[in-house]
Amino acid sequence: MHLQGLDLNLLIALDALLTEHNVTRAAERIHISQPGMSAALQKLRWHFKDPLLERIGRRLELTPRARELVEPVRDILHRVRALSAADHDFDPATVQRVFRIACSTYCSELFALPLASRLSKIAPGVAVQFDDLLSDTVTRLIDGSLDCTITVLQRLTLDQTCAGAEKSLNNRELFSDRLVLAAAANNRALDSLSSYDEFCDLPYVETRFGNQFMSLSEEIFQCQGRLPKTRMLLPSFQQTLQLVAATDMVAMAPLKLIERYADQLGLRWIDAPIELPVLDEQLFWHPRNDQDPGHRWFRDVLADVIEATIDAGQRRSVVDVDFAARKVGEVGRRTA
């Protein structure tokens, strides 16, 4: 296919160059030789009358014209792939494909196992790569290096390289959670805790995903007149809860995760002594992927697995509460 001297193979090479900002890595990305990619870059420069990649110090950076090409080139290639996919029915039982999701370790801890179990039964050739939730999530969704992300909207706005671009993404509500204050089961510091100032006197563990940006609770603390005594910063809630369970420290963590590990680790929790935002976890993806039947199928499977997991967890919580109430009743009858 030739488009005024620009064939489809050159568009594929251009997309790799715009993504990698490096000739060698771009060549590896689409499995051609480095000289072949260099030759493609020269043709692309001639066609667009622009260097596309310029050396700034030791790195190659996109020119303004190249930055303008990123989105339309990616859209064209996705549309071409969608046309090819439309020629045959999508069959999850036989397809070989990798889907890439960015999410917190909190979400992957909750859903990776049930998702793997479901896929092994209905789509044994489908693999899932879980990536860290970093500050460039929107950029990675736009450039196609991610298929989707599970996060709260507040996190997407942190990608300053694509300010406002999160508004162009499609989304689907998944579940809600809330942050509570967790401590070891034998930590009596929570017994009489009644104010934010008292909380600030306690040794505190903070969770920063990838150690890149502040947590939602930390952002709220910054707006107060006083900060908690942070003794440790960890990159995942799981590590935070393990530390809390073994020390006299306390931490803010999602309730659903605490409920999952409360018995195993020996944890207790109370409502936070300060108003914190609800964690409305959503699935985000680029609209171009709506043309891909495989992508649509995977999003539906993912949402179904998450809904079933959350429902099962809520049923277990009701059973646990009912069991605890009956035990209290039995103790009361024995002591009466």
CSV table of C-alpha atoms in Angstrom, one decimal:
chain,number,residue,atom,x,y,z
A,1,MET,CA,0.0,0.0,0.0
A,2,HIS,CA,1.5,3.4,-1.0
A,3,LEU,CA,0.1,6.7,0.2
A,4,GLN,CA,1.7,9.5,-1.9
A,5,GLY,CA,5.1,7.8,-1.6
A,6,LEU,CA,4.6,6.6,2.0
A,7,ASP,CA,3.9,2.9,2.3
A,8,LEU,CA,2.5,1.1,5.2
A,9,ASN,CA,5.8,-0.4,6.3
A,10,LEU,CA,7.2,3.1,6.6
A,11,LEU,CA,4.3,4.0,8.8
A,12,ILE,CA,5.1,1.0,11.1
A,13,ALA,CA,8.7,2.1,11.2
A,14,LEU,CA,7.6,5.7,12.0
A,15,ASP,CA,5.4,4.5,14.8
A,16,ALA,CA,8.3,2.6,16.3
A,17,LEU,CA,10.6,5.6,16.1
A,18,LEU,CA,8.0,7.9,17.6
A,19,THR,CA,7.6,5.5,20.5
A,20,GLU,CA,11.2,4.6,21.2
A,21,HIS,CA,13.0,7.8,20.4
A,22,ASN,CA,15.9,5.6,19.4
A,23,VAL,CA,16.8,4.0,16.1
A,24,THR,CA,18.2,0.8,17.6
A,25,ARG,CA,15.3,0.1,19.9
A,26,ALA,CA,12.8,1.0,17.2
A,27,ALA,CA,14.5,-1.6,14.9
A,28,GLU,CA,14.3,-4.2,17.7
A,29,ARG,CA,10.6,-3.3,18.3
A,30,ILE,CA,9.5,-4.3,14.8
A,31,HIS,CA,12.2,-6.9,14.2
A,32,ILE,CA,14.3,-5.3,11.4
A,33,SER,CA,18.0,-4.5,11.2
A,34,GLN,CA,19.4,-1.2,12.6
A,35,PRO,CA,20.6,-0.2,9.1
A,36,GLY,CA,17.1,-0.9,7.8
A,37,MET,CA,15.6,1.4,10.4
A,38,SER,CA,18.2,4.1,9.6
A,39,ALA,CA,17.2,3.9,6.0
A,40,ALA,CA,13.5,4.1,6.9
A,41,LEU,CA,14.2,7.2,9.0
A,42,GLN,CA,15.9,8.9,6.1
A,43,LYS,CA,12.9,8.2,3.8
A,44,LEU,CA,10.6,9.5,6.5
A,45,ARG,CA,12.6,12.7,6.9
A,46,TRP,CA,12.5,13.3,3.2
A,47,HIS,CA,8.7,12.6,3.0
A,48,PHE,CA,7.8,14.9,5.9
A,49,LYS,CA,10.5,17.5,5.2
A,50,ASP,CA,11.5,17.3,8.9
A,51,PRO,CA,14.2,15.6,10.9
A,52,LEU,CA,11.6,14.0,13.2
A,53,LEU,CA,14.3,13.0,15.7
A,54,GLU,CA,16.9,15.6,16.9
A,55,ARG,CA,19.9,15.0,19.1
A,56,ILE,CA,19.6,16.9,22.4
A,57,GLY,CA,22.7,16.2,24.4
A,58,ARG,CA,23.0,12.4,24.5
A,59,ARG,CA,19.4,11.7,23.6
A,60,LEU,CA,17.2,11.9,20.6
A,61,GLU,CA,14.0,13.9,21.1
A,62,LEU,CA,11.0,14.3,18.9
A,63,THR,CA,10.7,17.5,16.9
A,64,PRO,CA,7.4,19.5,17.1
A,65,ARG,CA,6.3,18.0,13.8
A,66,ALA,CA,7.0,14.5,15.1
A,67,ARG,CA,5.0,15.1,18.2
A,68,GLU,CA,2.1,16.1,16.0
A,69,LEU,CA,2.4,12.8,14.1
A,70,VAL,CA,2.3,10.5,17.2
A,71,GLU,CA,-1.5,10.2,17.6
A,72,PRO,CA,-2.6,10.2,14.0
A,73,VAL,CA,0.0,7.6,13.0
A,74,ARG,CA,-1.0,5.3,15.9
A,75,ASP,CA,-4.7,5.7,14.9
A,76,ILE,CA,-4.0,4.8,11.3
A,77,LEU,CA,-2.2,1.6,12.3
A,78,HIS,CA,-4.9,0.6,14.8
A,79,ARG,CA,-7.6,1.1,12.1
A,80,VAL,CA,-5.6,-1.0,9.6
A,81,ARG,CA,-5.2,-3.8,12.3
A,82,ALA,CA,-8.9,-3.5,13.1
A,83,LEU,CA,-9.8,-4.0,9.4
A,84,SER,CA,-7.7,-7.2,9.4
A,85,ALA,CA,-9.3,-8.4,12.6
A,86,ALA,CA,-12.7,-7.8,11.2
A,87,ASP,CA,-12.0,-10.3,8.4
A,88,HIS,CA,-12.4,-13.2,10.9
A,89,ASP,CA,-14.3,-13.9,14.1
A,90,PHE,CA,-12.3,-13.3,17.3
A,91,ASP,CA,-12.0,-16.7,19.0
A,92,PRO,CA,-10.6,-16.4,22.6
A,93,ALA,CA,-10.1,-20.2,22.7
A,94,THR,CA,-7.5,-20.1,20.0
A,95,VAL,CA,-6.0,-16.6,20.0
A,96,GLN,CA,-2.4,-16.0,21.1
A,97,ARG,CA,-2.1,-12.5,22.6
A,98,VAL,CA,-0.7,-10.4,25.5
A,99,PHE,CA,-2.7,-7.7,27.2
A,100,ARG,CA,-0.9,-5.1,29.2
A,101,ILE,CA,-2.5,-3.5,32.3
A,102,ALA,CA,-1.2,-0.8,34.5
A,103,CYS,CA,-2.6,-0.8,38.1
A,104,SER,CA,-1.6,-0.6,41.7
A,105,THR,CA,-0.2,-3.7,43.4
A,106,TYR,CA,-3.4,-3.4,45.5
A,107,CYS,CA,-5.5,-4.2,42.4
A,108,SER,CA,-3.2,-6.8,41.0
A,109,GLU,CA,-3.2,-8.6,44.4
A,110,LEU,CA,-7.0,-8.7,44.4
A,111,PHE,CA,-7.6,-9.7,40.8
A,112,ALA,CA,-4.6,-11.3,39.2
A,113,LEU,CA,-5.3,-14.8,40.6
A,114,PRO,CA,-9.0,-14.9,39.7
A,115,LEU,CA,-8.3,-13.4,36.3
A,116,ALA,CA,-5.6,-16.1,35.6
A,117,SER,CA,-8.0,-18.8,36.7
A,118,ARG,CA,-10.7,-17.5,34.3
A,119,LEU,CA,-8.4,-17.1,31.3
A,120,SER,CA,-6.9,-20.6,31.8
A,121,LYS,CA,-10.4,-22.0,31.2
A,122,ILE,CA,-11.7,-19.8,28.3
A,123,ALA,CA,-8.5,-18.4,26.6
A,124,PRO,CA,-5.4,-20.5,27.4
A,125,GLY,CA,-3.4,-18.6,24.8
A,126,VAL,CA,-4.0,-15.1,26.4
A,127,ALA,CA,-1.4,-13.7,28.7
A,128,VAL,CA,-1.6,-10.6,30.9
A,129,GLN,CA,1.3,-8.3,31.8
A,130,PHE,CA,0.7,-6.3,34.9
A,131,ASP,CA,2.7,-3.0,34.9
A,132,ASP,CA,3.3,-0.6,37.8
A,133,LEU,CA,1.0,2.4,38.0
A,134,LEU,CA,3.4,5.3,37.3
A,135,SER,CA,3.1,9.0,36.6
A,136,ASP,CA,3.2,8.5,32.8
A,137,THR,CA,0.2,6.2,32.6
A,138,VAL,CA,-1.7,8.5,30.1
A,139,THR,CA,1.3,8.7,27.9
A,140,ARG,CA,1.6,4.9,27.8
A,141,LEU,CA,-2.1,4.6,27.0
A,142,ILE,CA,-1.8,7.0,24.1
A,143,ASP,CA,1.3,5.6,22.6
A,144,GLY,CA,-0.1,2.0,22.8
A,145,SER,CA,2.4,0.5,25.2
A,146,LEU,CA,-0.5,-0.1,27.5
A,147,ASP,CA,-3.9,-1.6,26.7
A,148,CYS,CA,-5.7,-0.3,29.7
A,149,THR,CA,-5.2,0.9,33.3
A,150,ILE,CA,-7.2,0.4,36.5
A,151,THR,CA,-6.9,3.5,38.7
A,152,VAL,CA,-8.8,6.4,40.1
A,153,LEU,CA,-9.2,9.5,38.0
A,154,GLN,CA,-7.1,11.7,40.3
A,155,ARG,CA,-4.0,9.6,39.4
A,156,LEU,CA,-4.4,10.1,35.6
A,157,THR,CA,-4.1,13.9,36.1
A,158,LEU,CA,-0.5,13.5,37.4
A,159,ASP,CA,0.9,12.9,33.9
A,160,GLN,CA,2.1,16.4,33.1
A,161,THR,CA,3.4,15.5,29.7
A,162,CYS,CA,-0.2,14.9,28.6
A,163,ALA,CA,-2.1,17.4,30.7
A,164,GLY,CA,-5.8,17.1,30.0
A,165,ALA,CA,-5.4,14.1,27.7
A,166,GLU,CA,-7.1,11.9,30.3
A,167,LYS,CA,-10.4,13.5,29.2
A,168,SER,CA,-10.1,11.8,25.8
A,169,LEU,CA,-9.9,8.3,27.3
A,170,ASN,CA,-12.8,5.9,27.6
A,171,ASN,CA,-13.6,4.6,31.0
A,172,ARG,CA,-15.8,2.0,32.8
A,173,GLU,CA,-16.6,2.0,36.5
A,174,LEU,CA,-15.4,-1.1,38.3
A,175,PHE,CA,-15.7,-0.8,42.1
A,176,SER,CA,-15.3,1.6,45.1
A,177,ASP,CA,-13.3,1.3,48.2
A,178,ARG,CA,-12.2,3.6,51.0
A,179,LEU,CA,-9.0,4.2,53.0
A,180,VAL,CA,-9.1,3.3,56.7
A,181,LEU,CA,-6.5,3.4,59.4
A,182,ALA,CA,-4.8,0.0,60.0
A,183,ALA,CA,-2.7,-1.3,62.8
A,184,ALA,CA,-1.5,-4.6,64.3
A,185,ALA,CA,-4.3,-6.5,66.1
A,186,ASN,CA,-2.5,-6.0,69.5
A,187,ASN,CA,-1.8,-2.3,68.9
A,188,ARG,CA,-4.0,-0.5,71.5
A,189,ALA,CA,-3.1,2.9,70.1
A,190,LEU,CA,-6.4,2.9,68.1
A,191,ASP,CA,-8.6,2.2,71.2
A,192,SER,CA,-8.9,5.9,72.2
A,193,LEU,CA,-7.9,7.6,68.9
A,194,SER,CA,-10.4,10.4,68.3
A,195,SER,CA,-8.7,13.2,66.4
A,196,TYR,CA,-6.3,14.0,63.6
A,197,ASP,CA,-3.8,15.5,66.0
A,198,GLU,CA,-3.7,12.3,68.0
A,199,PHE,CA,-3.2,10.4,64.8
A,200,CYS,CA,-0.2,12.6,63.9
A,201,ASP,CA,1.5,11.6,67.2
A,202,LEU,CA,1.6,7.9,66.1
A,203,PRO,CA,4.5,6.4,64.1
A,204,TYR,CA,3.2,6.2,60.5
A,205,VAL,CA,3.9,4.2,57.3
A,206,GLU,CA,3.2,5.9,54.0
A,207,THR,CA,2.6,4.1,50.7
A,208,ARG,CA,3.8,5.7,47.4
A,209,PHE,CA,3.3,3.6,44.3
A,210,GLY,CA,6.7,3.2,42.6
A,211,ASN,CA,7.9,5.9,45.1
A,212,GLN,CA,7.0,8.4,42.4
A,213,PHE,CA,4.1,10.4,43.7
A,214,MET,CA,2.2,11.1,46.9
A,215,SER,CA,-0.8,8.9,47.9
A,216,LEU,CA,-4.3,10.4,48.0
A,217,SER,CA,-4.1,10.4,51.8
A,218,GLU,CA,-0.7,12.1,51.8
A,219,GLU,CA,-2.1,14.8,49.5
A,220,ILE,CA,-4.9,15.5,52.1
A,221,PHE,CA,-2.3,15.6,54.9
A,222,GLN,CA,-0.4,18.3,53.0
A,223,CYS,CA,-3.5,20.5,53.3
A,224,GLN,CA,-3.6,20.3,57.1
A,225,GLY,CA,-1.7,22.3,59.6
A,226,ARG,CA,0.2,19.2,60.7
A,227,LEU,CA,1.7,16.1,59.1
A,228,PRO,CA,1.9,12.6,60.6
A,229,LYS,CA,5.2,11.2,61.8
A,230,THR,CA,6.2,9.2,58.7
A,231,ARG,CA,8.8,6.6,59.7
A,232,MET,CA,8.8,4.6,56.5
A,233,LEU,CA,7.8,4.9,52.9
A,234,LEU,CA,7.0,1.8,50.9
A,235,PRO,CA,5.9,1.2,47.3
A,236,SER,CA,2.9,-1.2,47.9
A,237,PHE,CA,0.1,-1.6,50.4
A,238,GLN,CA,1.0,-5.2,50.9
A,239,GLN,CA,4.5,-4.3,52.2
A,240,THR,CA,2.9,-1.6,54.3
A,241,LEU,CA,0.4,-3.9,55.9
A,242,GLN,CA,3.1,-6.5,56.6
A,243,LEU,CA,5.2,-3.9,58.4
A,244,VAL,CA,2.3,-2.5,60.3
A,245,ALA,CA,1.3,-6.0,61.5
A,246,ALA,CA,4.8,-6.5,63.0
A,247,THR,CA,5.4,-3.1,64.6
A,248,ASP,CA,3.6,-0.4,66.5
A,249,MET,CA,3.2,1.7,63.3
A,250,VAL,CA,-0.1,2.6,61.7
A,251,ALA,CA,-1.0,3.2,58.0
A,252,MET,CA,-3.8,4.2,55.7
A,253,ALA,CA,-4.8,1.4,53.4
A,254,PRO,CA,-7.8,0.2,51.3
A,255,LEU,CA,-10.5,-1.5,53.4
A,256,LYS,CA,-11.0,-4.4,50.9
A,257,LEU,CA,-7.3,-5.3,51.1
A,258,ILE,CA,-7.2,-5.1,54.9
A,259,GLU,CA,-10.2,-7.3,55.1
A,260,ARG,CA,-8.5,-9.9,52.9
A,261,TYR,CA,-5.3,-10.1,55.1
A,262,ALA,CA,-6.7,-9.1,58.5
A,263,ASP,CA,-6.7,-12.7,59.9
A,264,GLN,CA,-3.5,-13.8,58.1
A,265,LEU,CA,-1.4,-10.9,59.2
A,266,GLY,CA,-3.2,-10.0,62.4
A,267,LEU,CA,-4.6,-6.6,61.6
A,268,ARG,CA,-7.3,-4.3,63.0
A,269,TRP,CA,-8.7,-1.0,61.6
A,270,ILE,CA,-10.8,2.0,62.4
A,271,ASP,CA,-12.3,4.8,60.3
A,272,ALA,CA,-9.7,7.5,59.4
A,273,PRO,CA,-9.7,10.5,61.8
A,274,ILE,CA,-9.9,12.7,58.7
A,275,GLU,CA,-12.1,12.8,55.7
A,276,LEU,CA,-10.5,11.0,52.7
A,277,PRO,CA,-11.7,10.7,49.1
A,278,VAL,CA,-13.6,7.5,48.1
A,279,LEU,CA,-11.4,5.3,45.8
A,280,ASP,CA,-13.6,5.0,42.7
A,281,GLU,CA,-11.5,2.5,40.7
A,282,GLN,CA,-12.2,2.7,37.0
A,283,LEU,CA,-10.9,1.0,33.8
A,284,PHE,CA,-9.4,3.4,31.3
A,285,TRP,CA,-8.4,2.8,27.7
A,286,HIS,CA,-7.8,4.7,24.5
A,287,PRO,CA,-10.9,5.0,22.2
A,288,ARG,CA,-9.0,3.5,19.3
A,289,ASN,CA,-9.2,0.1,21.0
A,290,ASP,CA,-12.9,0.1,20.6
A,291,GLN,CA,-12.4,-1.1,17.0
A,292,ASP,CA,-10.5,-4.2,18.3
A,293,PRO,CA,-12.9,-7.1,19.1
A,294,GLY,CA,-10.1,-8.8,21.2
A,295,HIS,CA,-9.7,-5.7,23.3
A,296,ARG,CA,-13.5,-5.4,23.8
A,297,TRP,CA,-13.6,-9.0,24.8
A,298,PHE,CA,-10.8,-8.7,27.3
A,299,ARG,CA,-12.3,-5.6,29.0
A,300,ASP,CA,-15.5,-7.5,29.5
A,301,VAL,CA,-13.8,-10.5,31.0
A,302,LEU,CA,-11.7,-8.2,33.3
A,303,ALA,CA,-14.8,-6.3,34.5
A,304,ASP,CA,-16.7,-9.6,35.1
A,305,VAL,CA,-13.8,-11.1,37.1
A,306,ILE,CA,-13.5,-7.9,39.2
A,307,GLU,CA,-17.3,-7.8,39.8
A,308,ALA,CA,-17.3,-11.5,40.9
A,309,THR,CA,-14.3,-11.0,43.1
A,310,ILE,CA,-15.8,-8.0,44.9
A,311,ASP,CA,-19.1,-9.7,45.3
A,312,ALA,CA,-17.5,-12.8,46.8
A,313,GLY,CA,-15.5,-10.6,49.2
A,314,GLN,CA,-18.6,-8.8,50.3
A,315,ARG,CA,-20.4,-12.1,51.0
A,316,ARG,CA,-17.4,-13.2,53.1
A,317,SER,CA,-17.5,-10.0,55.0
A,318,VAL,CA,-21.2,-10.5,55.8
A,319,VAL,CA,-20.5,-14.0,57.0
A,320,ASP,CA,-17.6,-12.9,59.1
A,321,VAL,CA,-19.7,-10.2,60.8
A,322,ASP,CA,-22.5,-12.6,61.4
A,323,PHE,CA,-20.1,-15.2,62.9
A,324,ALA,CA,-18.5,-12.5,65.1
A,325,ALA,CA,-21.9,-11.4,66.4
A,326,ARG,CA,-22.9,-15.0,67.2
A,327,LYS,CA,-19.6,-15.5,69.1
A,328,VAL,CA,-20.2,-12.4,71.1
A,329,GLY,CA,-23.7,-13.6,71.9
A,330,GLU,CA,-22.4,-17.0,73.1
A,331,VAL,CA,-19.8,-15.3,75.3
A,332,GLY,CA,-22.6,-13.1,76.8
A,333,ARG,CA,-24.7,-16.1,77.6
A,334,ARG,CA,-21.9,-18.0,79.2
A,335,THR,CA,-21.0,-15.0,81.5
A,336,ALA,CA,-24.6,-14.2,82.4
